[in-house]
Coordinates of C-alpha atoms in Angstrom, one line a residue:
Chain O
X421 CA 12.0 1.5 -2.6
X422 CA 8.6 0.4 -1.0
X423 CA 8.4 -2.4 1.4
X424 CA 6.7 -5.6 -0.8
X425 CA 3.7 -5.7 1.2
X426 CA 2.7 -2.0 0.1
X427 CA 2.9 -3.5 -3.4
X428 CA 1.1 -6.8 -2.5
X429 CA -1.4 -4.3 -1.3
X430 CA -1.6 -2.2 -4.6
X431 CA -1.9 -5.3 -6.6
X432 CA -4.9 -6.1 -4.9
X433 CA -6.7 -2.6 -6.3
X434 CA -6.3 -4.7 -9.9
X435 CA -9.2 -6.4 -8.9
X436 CA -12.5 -5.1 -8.8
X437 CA -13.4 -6.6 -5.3
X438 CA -10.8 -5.1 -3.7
X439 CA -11.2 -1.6 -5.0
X440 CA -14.9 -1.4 -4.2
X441 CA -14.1 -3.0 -0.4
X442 CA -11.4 -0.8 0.0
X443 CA -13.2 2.4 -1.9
X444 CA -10.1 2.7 -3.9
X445 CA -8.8 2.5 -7.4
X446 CA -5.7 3.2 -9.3
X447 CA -4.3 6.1 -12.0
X448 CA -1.9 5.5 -14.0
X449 CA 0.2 8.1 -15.8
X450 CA 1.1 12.2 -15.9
X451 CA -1.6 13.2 -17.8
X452 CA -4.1 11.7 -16.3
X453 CA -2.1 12.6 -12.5
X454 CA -2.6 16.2 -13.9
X455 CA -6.4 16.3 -14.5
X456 CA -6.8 14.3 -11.4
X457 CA -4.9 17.0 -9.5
X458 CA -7.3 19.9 -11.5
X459 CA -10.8 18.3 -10.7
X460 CA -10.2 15.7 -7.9
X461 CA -7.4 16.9 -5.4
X462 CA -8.6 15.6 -2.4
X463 CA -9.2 12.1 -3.8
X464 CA -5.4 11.5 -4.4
X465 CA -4.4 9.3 -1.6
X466 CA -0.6 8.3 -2.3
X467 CA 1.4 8.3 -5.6
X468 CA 4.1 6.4 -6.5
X469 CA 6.7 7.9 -9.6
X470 CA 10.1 7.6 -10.3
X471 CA 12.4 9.8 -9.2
X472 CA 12.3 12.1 -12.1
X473 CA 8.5 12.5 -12.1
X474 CA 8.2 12.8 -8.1
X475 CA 10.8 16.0 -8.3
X476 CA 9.1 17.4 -10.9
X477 CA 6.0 17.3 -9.8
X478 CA 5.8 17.4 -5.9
X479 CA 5.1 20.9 -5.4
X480 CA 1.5 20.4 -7.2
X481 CA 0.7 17.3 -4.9
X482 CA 0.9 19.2 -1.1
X483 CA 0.1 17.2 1.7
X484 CA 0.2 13.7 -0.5
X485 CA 2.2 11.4 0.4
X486 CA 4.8 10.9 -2.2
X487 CA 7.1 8.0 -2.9
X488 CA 9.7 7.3 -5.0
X489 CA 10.0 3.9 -7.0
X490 CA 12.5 2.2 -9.2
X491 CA 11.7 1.1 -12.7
X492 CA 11.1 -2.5 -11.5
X493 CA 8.5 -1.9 -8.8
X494 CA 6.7 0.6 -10.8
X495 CA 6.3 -1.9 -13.4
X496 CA 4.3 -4.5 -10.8
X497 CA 2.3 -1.8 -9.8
X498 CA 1.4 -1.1 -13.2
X499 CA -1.6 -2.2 -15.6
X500 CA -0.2 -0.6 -18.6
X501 CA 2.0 -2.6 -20.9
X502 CA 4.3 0.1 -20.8
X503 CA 4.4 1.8 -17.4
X504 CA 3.9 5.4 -17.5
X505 CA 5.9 7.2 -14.7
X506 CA 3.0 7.3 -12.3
X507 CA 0.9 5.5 -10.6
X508 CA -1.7 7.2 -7.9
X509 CA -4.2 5.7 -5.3
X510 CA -7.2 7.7 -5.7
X511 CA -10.3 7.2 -3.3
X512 CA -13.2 6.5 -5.3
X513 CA -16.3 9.4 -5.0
X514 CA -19.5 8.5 -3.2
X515 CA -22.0 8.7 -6.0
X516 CA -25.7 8.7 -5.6
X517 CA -28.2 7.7 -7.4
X518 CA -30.2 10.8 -7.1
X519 CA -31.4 11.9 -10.6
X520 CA -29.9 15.3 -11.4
X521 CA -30.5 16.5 -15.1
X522 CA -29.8 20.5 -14.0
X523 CA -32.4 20.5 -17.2
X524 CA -29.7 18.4 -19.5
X525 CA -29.8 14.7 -20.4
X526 CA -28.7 12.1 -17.7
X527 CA -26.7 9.4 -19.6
X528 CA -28.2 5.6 -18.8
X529 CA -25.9 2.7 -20.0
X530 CA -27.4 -1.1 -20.4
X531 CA -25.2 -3.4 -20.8
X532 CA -21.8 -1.5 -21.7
X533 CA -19.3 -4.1 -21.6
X534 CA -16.2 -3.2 -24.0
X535 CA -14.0 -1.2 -21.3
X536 CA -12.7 1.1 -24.3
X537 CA -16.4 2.1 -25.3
X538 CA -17.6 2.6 -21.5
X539 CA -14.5 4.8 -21.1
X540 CA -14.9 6.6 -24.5
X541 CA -18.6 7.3 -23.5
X542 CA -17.9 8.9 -20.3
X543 CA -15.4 11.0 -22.1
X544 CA -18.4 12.2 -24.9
X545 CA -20.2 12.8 -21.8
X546 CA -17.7 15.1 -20.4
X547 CA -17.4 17.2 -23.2
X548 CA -21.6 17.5 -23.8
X549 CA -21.5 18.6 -20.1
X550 CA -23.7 15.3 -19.3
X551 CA -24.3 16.0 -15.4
X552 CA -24.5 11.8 -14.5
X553 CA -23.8 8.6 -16.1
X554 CA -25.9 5.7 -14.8
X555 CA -24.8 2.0 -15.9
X556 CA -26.8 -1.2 -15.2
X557 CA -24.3 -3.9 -13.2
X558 CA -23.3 -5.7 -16.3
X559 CA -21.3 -2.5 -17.6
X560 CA -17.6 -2.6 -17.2
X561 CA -16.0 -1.0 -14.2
X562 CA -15.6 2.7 -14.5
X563 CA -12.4 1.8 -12.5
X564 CA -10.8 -0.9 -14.7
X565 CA -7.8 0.2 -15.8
X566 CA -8.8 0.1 -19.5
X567 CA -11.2 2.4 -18.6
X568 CA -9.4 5.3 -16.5
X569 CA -7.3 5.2 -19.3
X570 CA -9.8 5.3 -22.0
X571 CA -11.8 8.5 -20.0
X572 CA -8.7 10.5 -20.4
X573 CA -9.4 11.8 -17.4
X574 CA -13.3 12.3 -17.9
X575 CA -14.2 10.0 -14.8
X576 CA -13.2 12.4 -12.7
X577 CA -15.5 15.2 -13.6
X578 CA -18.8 12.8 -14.4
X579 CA -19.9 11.1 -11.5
X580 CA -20.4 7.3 -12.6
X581 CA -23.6 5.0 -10.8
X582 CA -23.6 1.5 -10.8
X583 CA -28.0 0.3 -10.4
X584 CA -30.7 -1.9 -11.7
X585 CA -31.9 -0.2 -14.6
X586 CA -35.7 -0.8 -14.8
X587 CA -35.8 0.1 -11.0
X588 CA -34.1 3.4 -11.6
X589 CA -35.4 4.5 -15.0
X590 CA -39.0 3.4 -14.0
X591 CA -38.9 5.9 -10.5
X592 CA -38.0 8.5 -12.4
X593 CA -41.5 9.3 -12.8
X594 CA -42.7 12.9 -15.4
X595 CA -38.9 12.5 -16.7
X596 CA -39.1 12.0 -20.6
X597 CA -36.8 8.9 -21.4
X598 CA -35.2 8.7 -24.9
X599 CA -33.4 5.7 -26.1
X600 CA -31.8 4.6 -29.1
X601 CA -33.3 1.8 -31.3
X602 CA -33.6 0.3 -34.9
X603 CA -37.1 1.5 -35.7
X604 CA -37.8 4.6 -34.0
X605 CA -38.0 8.0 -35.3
X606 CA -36.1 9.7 -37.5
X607 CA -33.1 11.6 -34.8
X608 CA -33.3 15.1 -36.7
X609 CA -37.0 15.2 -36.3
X610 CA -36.3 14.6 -32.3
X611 CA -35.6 18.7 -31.3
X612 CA -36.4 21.0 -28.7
X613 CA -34.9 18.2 -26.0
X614 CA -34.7 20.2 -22.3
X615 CA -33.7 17.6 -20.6
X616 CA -34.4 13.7 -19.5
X617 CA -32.4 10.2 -19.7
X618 CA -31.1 8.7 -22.6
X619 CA -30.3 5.3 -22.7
X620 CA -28.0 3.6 -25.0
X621 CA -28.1 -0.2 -25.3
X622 CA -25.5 -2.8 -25.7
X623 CA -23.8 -2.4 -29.3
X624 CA -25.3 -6.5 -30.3
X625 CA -28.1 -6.6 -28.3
X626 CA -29.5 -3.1 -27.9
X627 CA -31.3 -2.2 -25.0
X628 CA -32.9 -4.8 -22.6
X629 CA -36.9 -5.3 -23.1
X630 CA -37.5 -4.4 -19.9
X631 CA -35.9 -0.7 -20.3
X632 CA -37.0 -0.6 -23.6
X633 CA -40.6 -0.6 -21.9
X634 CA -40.0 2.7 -20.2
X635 CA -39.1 4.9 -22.9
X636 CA -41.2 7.9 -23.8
X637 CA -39.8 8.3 -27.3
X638 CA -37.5 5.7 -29.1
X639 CA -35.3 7.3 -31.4
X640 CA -33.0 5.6 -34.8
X641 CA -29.9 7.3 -35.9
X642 CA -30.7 7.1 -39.7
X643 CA -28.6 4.7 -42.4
X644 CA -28.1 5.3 -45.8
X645 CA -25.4 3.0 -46.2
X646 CA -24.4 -0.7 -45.9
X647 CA -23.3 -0.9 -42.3
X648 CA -25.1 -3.2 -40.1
X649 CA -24.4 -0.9 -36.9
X650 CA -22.7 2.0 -35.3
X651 CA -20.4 1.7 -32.2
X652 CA -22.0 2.3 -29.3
X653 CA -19.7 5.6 -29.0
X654 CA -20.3 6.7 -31.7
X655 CA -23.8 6.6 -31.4
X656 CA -23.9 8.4 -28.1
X657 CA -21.8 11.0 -29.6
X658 CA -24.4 11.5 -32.3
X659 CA -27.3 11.4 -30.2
X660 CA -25.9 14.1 -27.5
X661 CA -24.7 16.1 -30.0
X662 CA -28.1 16.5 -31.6
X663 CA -30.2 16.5 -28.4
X664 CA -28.2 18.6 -26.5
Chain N
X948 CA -3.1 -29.9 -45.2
X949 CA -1.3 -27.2 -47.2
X950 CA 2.3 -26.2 -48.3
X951 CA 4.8 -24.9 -46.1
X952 CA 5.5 -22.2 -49.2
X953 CA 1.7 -21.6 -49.0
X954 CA 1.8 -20.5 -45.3
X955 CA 5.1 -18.4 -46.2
X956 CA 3.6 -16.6 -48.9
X957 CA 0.6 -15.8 -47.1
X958 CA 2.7 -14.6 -44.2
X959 CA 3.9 -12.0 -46.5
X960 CA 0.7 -10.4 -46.9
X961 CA 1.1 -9.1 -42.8
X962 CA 3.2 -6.7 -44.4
X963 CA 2.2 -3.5 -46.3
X964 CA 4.7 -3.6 -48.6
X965 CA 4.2 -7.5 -50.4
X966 CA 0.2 -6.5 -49.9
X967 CA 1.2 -3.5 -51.9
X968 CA 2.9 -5.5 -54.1
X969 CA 1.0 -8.2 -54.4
X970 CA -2.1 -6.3 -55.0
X971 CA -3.6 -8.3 -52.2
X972 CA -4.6 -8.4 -48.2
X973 CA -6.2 -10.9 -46.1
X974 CA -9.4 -10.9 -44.2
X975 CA -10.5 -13.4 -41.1
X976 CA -13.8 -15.1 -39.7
X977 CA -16.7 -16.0 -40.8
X978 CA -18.4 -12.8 -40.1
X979 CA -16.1 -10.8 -42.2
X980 CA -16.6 -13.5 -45.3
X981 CA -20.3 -12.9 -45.7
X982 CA -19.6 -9.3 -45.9
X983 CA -17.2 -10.5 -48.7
X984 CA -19.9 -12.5 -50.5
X985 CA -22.6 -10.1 -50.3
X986 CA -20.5 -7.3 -51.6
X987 CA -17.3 -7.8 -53.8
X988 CA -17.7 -12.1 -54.6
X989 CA -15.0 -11.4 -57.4
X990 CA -12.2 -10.2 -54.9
X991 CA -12.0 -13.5 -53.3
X992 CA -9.2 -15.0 -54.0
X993 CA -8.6 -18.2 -51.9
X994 CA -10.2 -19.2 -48.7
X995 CA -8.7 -21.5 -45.9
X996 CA -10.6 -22.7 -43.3
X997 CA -11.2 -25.5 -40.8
X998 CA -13.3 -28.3 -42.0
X999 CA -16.4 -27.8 -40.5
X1000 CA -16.5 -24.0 -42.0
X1001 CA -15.4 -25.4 -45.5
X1002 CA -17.7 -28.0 -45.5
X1003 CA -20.7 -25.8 -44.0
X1004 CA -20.0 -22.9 -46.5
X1005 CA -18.5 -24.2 -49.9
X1006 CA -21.7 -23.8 -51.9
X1007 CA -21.8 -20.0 -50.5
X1008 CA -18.5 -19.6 -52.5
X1009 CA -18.6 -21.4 -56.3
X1010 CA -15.7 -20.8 -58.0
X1011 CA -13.5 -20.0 -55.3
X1012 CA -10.4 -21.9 -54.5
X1013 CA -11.2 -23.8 -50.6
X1014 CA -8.7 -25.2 -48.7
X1015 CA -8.9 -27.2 -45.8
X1016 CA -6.5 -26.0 -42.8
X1017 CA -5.7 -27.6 -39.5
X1018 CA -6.1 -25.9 -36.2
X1019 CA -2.0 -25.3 -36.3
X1020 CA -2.1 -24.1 -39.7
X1021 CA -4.5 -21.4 -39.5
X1022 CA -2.9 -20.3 -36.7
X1023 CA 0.0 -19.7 -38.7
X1024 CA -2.2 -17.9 -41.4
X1025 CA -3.9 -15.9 -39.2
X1026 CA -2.9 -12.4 -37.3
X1027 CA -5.5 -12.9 -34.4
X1028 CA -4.6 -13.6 -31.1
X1029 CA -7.8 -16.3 -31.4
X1030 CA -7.9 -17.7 -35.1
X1031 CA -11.7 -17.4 -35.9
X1032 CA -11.9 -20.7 -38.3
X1033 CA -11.4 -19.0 -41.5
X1034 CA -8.6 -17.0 -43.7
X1035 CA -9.4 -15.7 -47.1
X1036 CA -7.1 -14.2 -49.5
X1037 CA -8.6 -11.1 -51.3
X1038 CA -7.6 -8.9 -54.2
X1039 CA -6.9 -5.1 -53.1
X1040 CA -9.7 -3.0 -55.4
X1041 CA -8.4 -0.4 -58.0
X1042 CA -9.2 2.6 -56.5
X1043 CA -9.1 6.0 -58.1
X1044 CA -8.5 9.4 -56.7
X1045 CA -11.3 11.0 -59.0
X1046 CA -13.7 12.5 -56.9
X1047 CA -17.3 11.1 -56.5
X1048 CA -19.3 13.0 -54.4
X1049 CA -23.2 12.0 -55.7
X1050 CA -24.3 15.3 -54.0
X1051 CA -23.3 13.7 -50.8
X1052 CA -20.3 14.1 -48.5
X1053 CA -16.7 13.1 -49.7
X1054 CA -14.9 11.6 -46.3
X1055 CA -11.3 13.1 -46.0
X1056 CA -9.0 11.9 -43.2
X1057 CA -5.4 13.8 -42.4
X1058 CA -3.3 11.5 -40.2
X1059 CA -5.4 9.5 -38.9
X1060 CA -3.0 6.8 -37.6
X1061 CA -4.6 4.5 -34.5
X1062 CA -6.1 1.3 -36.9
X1063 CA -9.2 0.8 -34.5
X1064 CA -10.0 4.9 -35.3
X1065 CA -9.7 4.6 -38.9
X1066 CA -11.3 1.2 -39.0
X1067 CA -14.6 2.7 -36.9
X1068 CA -14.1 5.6 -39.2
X1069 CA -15.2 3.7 -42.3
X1070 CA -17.8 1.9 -41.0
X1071 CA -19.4 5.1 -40.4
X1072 CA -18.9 6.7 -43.5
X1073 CA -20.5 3.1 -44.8
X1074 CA -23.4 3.7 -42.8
X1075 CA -24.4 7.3 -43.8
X1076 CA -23.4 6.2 -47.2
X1077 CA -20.6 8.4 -47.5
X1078 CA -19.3 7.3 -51.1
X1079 CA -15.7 7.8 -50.9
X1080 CA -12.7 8.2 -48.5
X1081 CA -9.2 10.0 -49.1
X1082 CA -6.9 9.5 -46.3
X1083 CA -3.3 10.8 -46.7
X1084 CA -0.1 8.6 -46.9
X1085 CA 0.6 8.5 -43.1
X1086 CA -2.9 7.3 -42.1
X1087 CA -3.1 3.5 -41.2
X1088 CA -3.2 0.9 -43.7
X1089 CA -6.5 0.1 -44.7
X1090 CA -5.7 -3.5 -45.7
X1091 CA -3.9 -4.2 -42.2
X1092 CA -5.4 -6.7 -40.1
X1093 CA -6.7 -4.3 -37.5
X1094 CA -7.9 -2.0 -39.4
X1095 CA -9.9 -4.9 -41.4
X1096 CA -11.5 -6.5 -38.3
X1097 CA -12.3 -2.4 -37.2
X1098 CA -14.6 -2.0 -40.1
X1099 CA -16.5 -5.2 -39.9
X1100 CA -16.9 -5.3 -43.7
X1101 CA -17.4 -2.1 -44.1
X1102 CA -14.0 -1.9 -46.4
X1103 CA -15.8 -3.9 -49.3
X1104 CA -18.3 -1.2 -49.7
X1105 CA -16.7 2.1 -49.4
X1106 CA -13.8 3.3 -52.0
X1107 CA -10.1 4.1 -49.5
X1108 CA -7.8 5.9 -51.9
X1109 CA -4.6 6.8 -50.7
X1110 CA -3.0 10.5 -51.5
X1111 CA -1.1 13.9 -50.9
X1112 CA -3.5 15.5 -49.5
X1113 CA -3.3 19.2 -50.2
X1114 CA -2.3 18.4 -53.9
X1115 CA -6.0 16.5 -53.8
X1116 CA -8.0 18.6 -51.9
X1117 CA -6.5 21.8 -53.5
X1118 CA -7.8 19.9 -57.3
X1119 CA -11.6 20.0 -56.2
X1120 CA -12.4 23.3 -57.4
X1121 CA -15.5 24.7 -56.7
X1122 CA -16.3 21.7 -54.1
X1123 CA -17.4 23.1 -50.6
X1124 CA -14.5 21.7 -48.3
X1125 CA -15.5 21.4 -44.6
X1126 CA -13.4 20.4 -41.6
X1127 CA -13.4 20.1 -38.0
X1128 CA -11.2 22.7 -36.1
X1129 CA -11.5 24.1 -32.5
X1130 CA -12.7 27.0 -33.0
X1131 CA -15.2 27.5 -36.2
X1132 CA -18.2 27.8 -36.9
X1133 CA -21.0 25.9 -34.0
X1134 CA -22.0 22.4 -35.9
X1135 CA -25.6 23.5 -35.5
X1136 CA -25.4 26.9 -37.6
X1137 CA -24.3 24.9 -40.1
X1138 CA -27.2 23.9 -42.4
X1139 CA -28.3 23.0 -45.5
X1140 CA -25.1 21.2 -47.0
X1141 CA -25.6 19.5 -50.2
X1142 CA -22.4 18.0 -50.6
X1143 CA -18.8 18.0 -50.9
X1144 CA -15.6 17.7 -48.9
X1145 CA -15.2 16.8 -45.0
X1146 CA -12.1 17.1 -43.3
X1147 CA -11.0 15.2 -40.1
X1148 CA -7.8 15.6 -38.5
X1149 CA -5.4 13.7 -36.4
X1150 CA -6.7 13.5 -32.9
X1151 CA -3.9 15.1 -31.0
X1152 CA -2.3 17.6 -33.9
X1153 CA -5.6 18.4 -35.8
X1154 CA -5.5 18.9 -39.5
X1155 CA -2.1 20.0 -41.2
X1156 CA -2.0 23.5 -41.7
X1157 CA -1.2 22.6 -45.7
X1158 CA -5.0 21.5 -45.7
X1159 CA -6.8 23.5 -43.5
X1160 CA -5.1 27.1 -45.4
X1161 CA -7.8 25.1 -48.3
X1162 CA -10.8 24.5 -46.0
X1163 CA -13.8 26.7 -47.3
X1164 CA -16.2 26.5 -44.2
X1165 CA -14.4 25.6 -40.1
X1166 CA -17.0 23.9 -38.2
X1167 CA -16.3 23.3 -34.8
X1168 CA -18.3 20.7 -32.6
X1169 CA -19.0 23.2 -29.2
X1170 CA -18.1 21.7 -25.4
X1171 CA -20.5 22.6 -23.1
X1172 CA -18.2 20.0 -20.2
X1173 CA -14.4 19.6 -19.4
X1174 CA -13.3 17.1 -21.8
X1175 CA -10.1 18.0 -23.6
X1176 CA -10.9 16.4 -26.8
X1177 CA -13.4 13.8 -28.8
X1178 CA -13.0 10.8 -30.1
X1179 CA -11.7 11.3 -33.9
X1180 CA -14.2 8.6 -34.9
X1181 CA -17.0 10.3 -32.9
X1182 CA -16.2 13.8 -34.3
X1183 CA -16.6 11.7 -37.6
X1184 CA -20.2 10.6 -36.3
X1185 CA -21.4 13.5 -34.8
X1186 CA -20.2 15.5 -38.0
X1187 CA -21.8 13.3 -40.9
X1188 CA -24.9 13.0 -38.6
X1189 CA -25.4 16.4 -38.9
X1190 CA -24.5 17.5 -42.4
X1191 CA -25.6 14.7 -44.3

């Protein structure tokens, strides 16, 4: 049992004003508790589980303040149409916007706004070892639950920036900037990539004109079919793979 | 207005087995109906649809049976949590397992169950032209409503033909078969590929070992980052972008 208020208080982290004044956000679930626990340790603030869970699992948690909740509370403390065990309060990472491409390509989202593509993304990124994801202010929250969920975990190994776009592309000054477009060049005659942004537009509207102006070399994933578009995901993952 | 019995019988087609039956499935909005138009105009079989749709679009359609609907009634009719003004009823294609590869890449899909994957999944394979795809019994239903609004029209130009997979696969002799497995072959040593089979697997349990004892090249897709796992629709991506 937790006193109300703590869940009154937990409630409040469903809303995206509260978890960036409070520098909190919630995870839900043991899978994702477990890759939180591998890569982020010190972030994990308080979990609440049921009793089953919380015995289980204590010993991997030291010095975190465990609780135990019944079925009921966990399911108001929950996002997920089915509550999953777990939730945790995790404190969310202080993330610059300092460009670091360690000589591999820095990520740049415009306009991202499907929570299940923004989290898929960040997961591609994760597994092409993309050092930094950058998303304009119109993206969804990296800390939406649809999100945390969709990133399986990914969020917290790629640190996630929220900025204006054209201000940060354009001081990136000497930094080759790629980005995906309709009429661009062909993407296998793109090679020999070391490094550099690439931005992926909104799936409808593609990327802003105003980012569009900084890139150094516009590239189109090639169509031989019918389809009108590729999901933004999908696209990423086809881009990364190939300019890696 | 239409008849109660009307509604009924179209609530049938929700289900697999009457759309089986039936030889029919239903597909929603006006978006999805030009796809219809432009590709297969014969497989319409009714349309219902609010007023202002019917009377904007009935000359789009000659020969095809309109019905006006009320707000209420196309509620009934339609499986979307917001009914998008229009319903059509459309005859299931006869699709054969024969194998069409036109030098390019036959798309094969083992379990893949989640409607939004194997919905995204064909609308790839429609945009890089991909000229059939083989899915095994326990996939999701291609005619289901999710999996209808996930391809965005991209069901009306690419052949789905249900099977037993390693009875289908194991028929193509002589036909390079390719799939996705952890650890094959790097994607990028793989060149040259003029045609044949590709393989995707369930997302969590990978292709069954029944099919992948028939696989004649294992590509793998390499991690350089700490994600557990891609996308099964982005493997798809990534994959066809390359070997196409």
């Amino acid at each position: 049992m937790i006193p109300k208020s703590e869940i009154k208080y937990i409630q409040t982290l469903f809303q995206k004003k509260f978890r960036d004044a409070e520098g909190l956000y919630l995870a839900e679930g043991p899978k994702i508790l477990d890759e939180a626990r591998g890569a982020v340790p010190a972030a994990i603030q308080k979990i609440f589980g049921l009793d089953t869970w919380i015995n289980q699992n204590r010993s991997f948690y030291p010095g975190v303040e465990m609780n135990v909740v019944a079925e009921f509370e966990l399911e108001k403390i929950s996002q997920l149409k089915t509550p999953n065990q777990v939730v945790a309060v995790m404190a969310q990472p202080v993330v610059t916007g300092a460009i670091d491409t360690r000589g591999a390509l820095v990520l740049v989202l415009d306009g991202i706004q499907d929570p299940g593509n923004l989290g898929t993304i960040v997961r591609i990124a994760d597994w092409f070892g993309v050092p930094q994801v950058v998303c304009s202010r119109d993206c969804a929250d990296i800390y939406s639950a649809k999100v945390v969920q969709a990133t399986m975990g990914s969020l917290f190994r790629v640190p996630v920036h929220y900025t204006e776009l054209s201000a940060w592309v354009g001081a990136q000054k000497g930094t080759p900037v790629y980005g995906a477009v309709l009429n661009g060049t062909p993407l296998k005659q793109v090679q020999n990539v070391a490094g550099g942004i690439l931005v992926i537009g909104n799936e409808s509207k593609g990327i802003r004109p105003k980012v569009e102006a900084l890139l150094t070399e516009k590239i189109t994933i090639e169509k031989t079919g019918g389809a009108e578009s590729l999901n933004a995901a999908v696209a990423t993952g086809i881009l990364l793979a190939h300019l890696k």
